[in-house]
Short mmCIF file of C-alpha atoms in Angstrom, two decimals:
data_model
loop_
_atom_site.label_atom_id
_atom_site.label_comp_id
_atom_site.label_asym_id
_atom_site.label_seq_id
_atom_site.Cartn_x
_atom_site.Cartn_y
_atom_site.Cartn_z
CA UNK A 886 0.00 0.00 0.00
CA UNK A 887 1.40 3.68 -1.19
CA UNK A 888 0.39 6.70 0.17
CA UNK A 889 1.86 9.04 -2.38
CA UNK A 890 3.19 12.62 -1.96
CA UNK A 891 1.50 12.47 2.00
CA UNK A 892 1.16 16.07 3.48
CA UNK A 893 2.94 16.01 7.23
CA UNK A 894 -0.69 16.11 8.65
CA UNK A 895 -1.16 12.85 6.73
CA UNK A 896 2.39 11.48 7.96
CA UNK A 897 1.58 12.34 11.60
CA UNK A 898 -2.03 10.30 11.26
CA UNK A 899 -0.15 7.39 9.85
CA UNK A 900 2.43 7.89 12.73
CA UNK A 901 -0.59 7.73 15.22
CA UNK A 902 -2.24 4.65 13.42
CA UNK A 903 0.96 3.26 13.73
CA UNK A 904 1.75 3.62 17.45
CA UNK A 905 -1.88 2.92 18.86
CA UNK A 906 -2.56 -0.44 16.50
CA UNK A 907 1.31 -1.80 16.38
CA UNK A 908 3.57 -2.93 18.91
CA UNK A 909 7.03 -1.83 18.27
CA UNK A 910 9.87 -4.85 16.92
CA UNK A 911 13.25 -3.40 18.59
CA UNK A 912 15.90 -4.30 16.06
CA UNK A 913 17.80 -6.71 17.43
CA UNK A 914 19.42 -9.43 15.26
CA UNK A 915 19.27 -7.77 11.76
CA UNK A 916 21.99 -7.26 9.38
CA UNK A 917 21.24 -3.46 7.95
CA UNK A 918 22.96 -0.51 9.13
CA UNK A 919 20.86 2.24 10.46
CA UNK A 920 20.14 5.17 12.76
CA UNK A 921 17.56 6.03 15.32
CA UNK A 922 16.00 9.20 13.88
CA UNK A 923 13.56 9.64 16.84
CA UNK A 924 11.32 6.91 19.10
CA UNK A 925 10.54 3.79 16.43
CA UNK A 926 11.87 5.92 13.38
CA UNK A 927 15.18 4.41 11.94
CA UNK A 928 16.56 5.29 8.36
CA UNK A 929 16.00 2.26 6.01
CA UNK A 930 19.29 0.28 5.59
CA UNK A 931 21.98 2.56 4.76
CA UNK A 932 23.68 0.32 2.51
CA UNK A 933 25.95 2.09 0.36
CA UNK A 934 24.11 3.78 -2.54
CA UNK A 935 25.69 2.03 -5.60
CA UNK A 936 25.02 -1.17 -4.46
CA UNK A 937 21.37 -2.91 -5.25
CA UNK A 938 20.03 -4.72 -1.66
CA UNK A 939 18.60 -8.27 -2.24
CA UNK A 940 15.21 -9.65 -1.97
CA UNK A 941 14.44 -10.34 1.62
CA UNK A 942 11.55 -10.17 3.96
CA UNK A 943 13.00 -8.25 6.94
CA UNK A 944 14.61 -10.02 9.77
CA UNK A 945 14.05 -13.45 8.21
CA UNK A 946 16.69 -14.63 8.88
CA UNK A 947 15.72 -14.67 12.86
CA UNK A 948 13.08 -15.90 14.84
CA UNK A 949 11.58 -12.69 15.78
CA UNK A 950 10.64 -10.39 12.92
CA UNK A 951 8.14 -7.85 12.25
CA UNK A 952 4.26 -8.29 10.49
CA UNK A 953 4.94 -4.68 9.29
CA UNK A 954 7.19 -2.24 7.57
CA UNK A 955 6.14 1.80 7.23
CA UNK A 956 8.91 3.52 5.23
CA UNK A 957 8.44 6.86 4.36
CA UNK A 958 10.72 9.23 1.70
CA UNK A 959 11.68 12.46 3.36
CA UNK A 960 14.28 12.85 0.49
CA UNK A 961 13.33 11.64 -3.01
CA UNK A 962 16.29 10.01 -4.62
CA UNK A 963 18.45 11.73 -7.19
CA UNK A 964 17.74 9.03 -9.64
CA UNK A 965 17.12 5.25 -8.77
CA UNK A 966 16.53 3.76 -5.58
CA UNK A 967 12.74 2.52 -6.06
CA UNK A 968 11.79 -0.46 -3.95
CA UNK A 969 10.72 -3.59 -5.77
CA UNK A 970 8.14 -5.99 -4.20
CA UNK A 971 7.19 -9.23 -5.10
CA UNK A 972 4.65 -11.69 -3.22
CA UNK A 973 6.22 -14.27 -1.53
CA UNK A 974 3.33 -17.05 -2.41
CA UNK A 975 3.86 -16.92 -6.07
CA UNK A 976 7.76 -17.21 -5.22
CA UNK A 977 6.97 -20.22 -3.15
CA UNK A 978 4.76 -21.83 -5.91
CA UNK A 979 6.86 -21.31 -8.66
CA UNK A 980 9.89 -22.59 -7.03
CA UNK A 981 8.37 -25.92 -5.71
CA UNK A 982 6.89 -26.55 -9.23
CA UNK A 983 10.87 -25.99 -10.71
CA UNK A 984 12.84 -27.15 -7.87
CA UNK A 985 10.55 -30.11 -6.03
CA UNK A 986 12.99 -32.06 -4.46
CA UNK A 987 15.36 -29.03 -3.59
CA UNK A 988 12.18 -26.74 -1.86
CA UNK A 989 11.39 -30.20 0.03
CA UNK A 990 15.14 -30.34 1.65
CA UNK A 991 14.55 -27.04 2.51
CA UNK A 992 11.41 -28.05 4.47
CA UNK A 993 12.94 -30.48 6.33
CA UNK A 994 16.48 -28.90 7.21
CA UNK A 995 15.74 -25.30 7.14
CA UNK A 996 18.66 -22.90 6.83
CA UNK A 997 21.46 -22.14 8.93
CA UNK A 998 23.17 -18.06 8.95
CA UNK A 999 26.14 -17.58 9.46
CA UNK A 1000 28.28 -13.60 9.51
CA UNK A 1001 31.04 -12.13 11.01
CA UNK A 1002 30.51 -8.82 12.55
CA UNK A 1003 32.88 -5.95 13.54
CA UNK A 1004 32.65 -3.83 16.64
CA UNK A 1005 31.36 -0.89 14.83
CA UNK A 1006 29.15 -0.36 12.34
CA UNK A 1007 31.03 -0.39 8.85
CA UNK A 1008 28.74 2.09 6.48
CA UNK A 1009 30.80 0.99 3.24
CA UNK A 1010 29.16 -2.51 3.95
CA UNK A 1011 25.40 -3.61 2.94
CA UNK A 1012 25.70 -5.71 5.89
CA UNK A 1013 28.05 -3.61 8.07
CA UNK A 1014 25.38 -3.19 11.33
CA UNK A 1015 28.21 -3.92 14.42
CA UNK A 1016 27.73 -6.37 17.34
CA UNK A 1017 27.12 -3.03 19.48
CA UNK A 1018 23.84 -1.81 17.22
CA UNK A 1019 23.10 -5.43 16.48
CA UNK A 1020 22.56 -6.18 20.35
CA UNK A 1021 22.18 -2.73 21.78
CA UNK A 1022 24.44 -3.19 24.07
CA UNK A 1023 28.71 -2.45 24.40
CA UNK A 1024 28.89 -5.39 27.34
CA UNK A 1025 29.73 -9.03 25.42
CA UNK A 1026 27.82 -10.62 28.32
CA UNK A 1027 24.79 -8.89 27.50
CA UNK A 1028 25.14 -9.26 24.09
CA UNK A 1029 25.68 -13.32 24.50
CA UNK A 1030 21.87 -13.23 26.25
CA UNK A 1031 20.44 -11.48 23.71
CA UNK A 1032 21.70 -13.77 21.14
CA UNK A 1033 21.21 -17.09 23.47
CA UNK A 1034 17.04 -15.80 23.24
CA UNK A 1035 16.74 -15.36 19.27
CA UNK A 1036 18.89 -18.72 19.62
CA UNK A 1037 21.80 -17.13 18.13
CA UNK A 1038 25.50 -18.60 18.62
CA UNK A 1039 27.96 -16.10 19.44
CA UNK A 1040 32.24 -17.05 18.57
CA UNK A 1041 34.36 -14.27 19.77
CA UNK A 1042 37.25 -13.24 17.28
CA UNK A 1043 40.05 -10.81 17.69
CA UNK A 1044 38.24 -8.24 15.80
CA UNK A 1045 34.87 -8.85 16.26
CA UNK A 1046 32.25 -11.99 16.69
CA UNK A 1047 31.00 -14.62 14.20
CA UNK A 1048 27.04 -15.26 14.44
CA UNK A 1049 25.60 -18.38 13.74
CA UNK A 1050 22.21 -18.36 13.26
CA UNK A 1051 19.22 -21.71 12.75
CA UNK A 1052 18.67 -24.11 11.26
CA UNK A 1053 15.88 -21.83 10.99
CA UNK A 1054 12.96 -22.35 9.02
CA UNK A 1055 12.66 -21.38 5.06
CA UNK A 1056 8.86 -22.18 4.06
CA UNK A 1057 6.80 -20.69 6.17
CA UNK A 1058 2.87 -21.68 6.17
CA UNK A 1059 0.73 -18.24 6.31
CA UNK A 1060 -2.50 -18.97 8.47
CA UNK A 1061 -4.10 -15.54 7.57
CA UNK A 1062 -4.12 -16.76 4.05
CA UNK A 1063 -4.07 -20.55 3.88
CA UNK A 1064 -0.64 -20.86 1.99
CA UNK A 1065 2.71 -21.41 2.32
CA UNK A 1066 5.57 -18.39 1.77
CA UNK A 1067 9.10 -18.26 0.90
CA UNK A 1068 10.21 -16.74 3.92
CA UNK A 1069 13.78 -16.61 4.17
CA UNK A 1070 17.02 -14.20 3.38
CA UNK A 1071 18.88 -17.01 1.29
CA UNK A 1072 18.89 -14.99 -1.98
CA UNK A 1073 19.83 -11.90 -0.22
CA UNK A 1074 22.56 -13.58 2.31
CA UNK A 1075 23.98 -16.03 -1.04
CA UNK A 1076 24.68 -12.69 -3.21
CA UNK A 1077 24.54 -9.87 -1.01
CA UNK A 1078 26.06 -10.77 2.38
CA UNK A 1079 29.65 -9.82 1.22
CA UNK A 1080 32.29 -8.02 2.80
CA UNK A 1081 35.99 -7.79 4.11
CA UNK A 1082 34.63 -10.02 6.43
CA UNK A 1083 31.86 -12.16 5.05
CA UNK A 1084 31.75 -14.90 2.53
CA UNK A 1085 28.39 -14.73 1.00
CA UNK A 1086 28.50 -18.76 -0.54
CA UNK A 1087 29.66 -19.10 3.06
CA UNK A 1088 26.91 -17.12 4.82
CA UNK A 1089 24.00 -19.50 4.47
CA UNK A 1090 23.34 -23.22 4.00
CA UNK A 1091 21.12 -25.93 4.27
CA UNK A 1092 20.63 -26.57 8.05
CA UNK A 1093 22.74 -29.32 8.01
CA UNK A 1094 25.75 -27.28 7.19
CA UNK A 1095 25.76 -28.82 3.75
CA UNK A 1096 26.15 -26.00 0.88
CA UNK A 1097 23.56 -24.37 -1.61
CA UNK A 1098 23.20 -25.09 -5.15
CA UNK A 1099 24.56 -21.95 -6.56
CA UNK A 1100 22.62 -22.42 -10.18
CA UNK A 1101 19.37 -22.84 -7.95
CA UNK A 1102 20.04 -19.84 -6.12
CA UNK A 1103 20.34 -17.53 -8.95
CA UNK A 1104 17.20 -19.07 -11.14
CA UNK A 1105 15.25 -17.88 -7.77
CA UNK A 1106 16.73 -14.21 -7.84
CA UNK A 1107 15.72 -14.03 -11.53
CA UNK A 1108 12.51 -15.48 -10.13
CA UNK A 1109 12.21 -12.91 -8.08
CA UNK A 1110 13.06 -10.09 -10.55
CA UNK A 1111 10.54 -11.07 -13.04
CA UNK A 1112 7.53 -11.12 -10.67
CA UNK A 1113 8.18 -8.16 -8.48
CA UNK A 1114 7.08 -4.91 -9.25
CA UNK A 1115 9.34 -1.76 -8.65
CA UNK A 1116 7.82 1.28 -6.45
CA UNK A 1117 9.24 4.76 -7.43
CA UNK A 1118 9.83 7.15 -4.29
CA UNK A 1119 8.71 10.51 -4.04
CA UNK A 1120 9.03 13.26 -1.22
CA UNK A 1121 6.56 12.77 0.95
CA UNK A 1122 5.03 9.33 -0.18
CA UNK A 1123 4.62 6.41 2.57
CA UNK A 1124 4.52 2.53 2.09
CA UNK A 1125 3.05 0.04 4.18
CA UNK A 1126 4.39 -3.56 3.64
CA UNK A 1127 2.69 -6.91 4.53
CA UNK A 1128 6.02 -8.52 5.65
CA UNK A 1129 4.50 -12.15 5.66
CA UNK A 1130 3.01 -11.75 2.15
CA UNK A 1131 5.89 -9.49 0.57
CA UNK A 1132 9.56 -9.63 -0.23
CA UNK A 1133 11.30 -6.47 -1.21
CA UNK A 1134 14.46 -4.97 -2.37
CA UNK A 1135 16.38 -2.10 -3.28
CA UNK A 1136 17.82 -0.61 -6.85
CA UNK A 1137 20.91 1.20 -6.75
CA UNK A 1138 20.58 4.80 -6.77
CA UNK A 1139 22.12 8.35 -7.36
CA UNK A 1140 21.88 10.48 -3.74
CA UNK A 1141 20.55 11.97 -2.17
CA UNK A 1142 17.76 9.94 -0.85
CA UNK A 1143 16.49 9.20 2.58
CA UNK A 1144 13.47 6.87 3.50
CA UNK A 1145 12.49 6.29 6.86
CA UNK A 1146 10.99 2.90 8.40
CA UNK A 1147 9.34 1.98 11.50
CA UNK A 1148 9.20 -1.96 12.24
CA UNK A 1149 5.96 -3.40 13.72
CA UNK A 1150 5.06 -6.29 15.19
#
């Protein structure tokens, strides 16, 4: 849903609707680097602006994610930047009818996430959030409880942690609508979860620790790029996103631009 060009009486309604109906998801666990604008306004991820941000649904990837996504532009990009959506149902369906026996192993084993983070968040990265942000915390031994309840391990390295996250599930069964969904972050974590630190072929596999089929992977990004639909930004327009029925991404873009998002449960 699109609210286009919203006047800041509009924004401020939405806001309201938004804090009286929706609990607010603190951001614990994901990958993106942002900033706390004010109360449960963050910047979307801040991934650097040349690179393209995979398909995901947010926070897949742990076991506590949000049912809702408001982003709103407060700067319209220079060129670029819209934010493609594509339902995760037909994703599901189209990859079981392709891939029977691979979307069945998937079923049964789930996924497993793996990342090394710094201490600090690293803006040239797409996947540069810290263990500080990512935990909200500067103390290791609160940061090791926090990850022990999303049932995150934690390996301590000289310059930073490694993260191991699952098997978690990747089908999902939607009871709202009577189907299944591909809910997971494997397309974004297989191509996009690459830095000086991270290994994206290394950063997710089958929950048995056994490794992806990388030709498999890539027929479900193009998948994914031939169903979605991309969403232009203007100043003042807001989104709402279904984040059980939608997966979305983000194009490349020419600055400025700054959208904001508020995570719901």
């Amino acid at each position: 849903m699109v609210f286009e060009n919203s006047t800041s009486v509009v924004v401020k309604e939405i806001i309201h609707v938004v804090k009286a109906r929706y609990l607010h998801l603190p951001y614990v666990g994901g990958a993106a680097p942002r900033t706390n604008v004010v109360g449960r306004v963050f910047t979307a991820n801040e991934s650097p602006p040349d690179q393209k941000i995979p398909f995901h649904h947010e926070m897949a990837q742990v076991p506590e994610f949000p049912s809702k996504l408001f982003f709103f532009c407060e700067v319209e990009p220079g060129s670029g930047g819209e934010t493609p959506i594509v339902l995760s149902h037909i994703v599901y369906e189209k990859m079981k009818e392709k891939y029977p026996e691979f979307v069945d192993r998937l079923e049964v084993h789930g996924l497993l996430y793996t990342r090394v983070l710094g201490e600090d968040d690293d803006p040239s990265s797409p996947i540069g959030r810290g263990w500080k942000s990512t935990f909200l915390t500067s103390d290791k031994a609160v940061a090791e409880e926090r990850a022990a309840k999303l049932g995150m391990k934690l390996e301590w390295l000289s310059n930073g942690v490694k993260t191991v996250m699952g098997p978690i599930p990747a089908i999902k069964y939607d009871k709202s609508r009577d189907r299944k969904i591909w809910f997971n972050s494997m397309v974004a974590a297989y191509t996009g979860w690459e830095d000086a630190r991270n290994d994206p072929v290394k950063a997710v596999t089958f929950g048995d620790g056994q490794p992806l089929p990388a030709d498999i992977i890539y027929d479900c990004l193009k998948i994914l790029e031939d169903e979605c639909v991309s969403i232009p930004w203007k100043k003042g327009d807001v989104m709402l996103i279904d984040n059980l029925a939608t997966l979305h991404s983000r194009r490349s873009f020419t600055p400025p631009r700054r959208v904001l998002a508020s995570l719901c449960k």
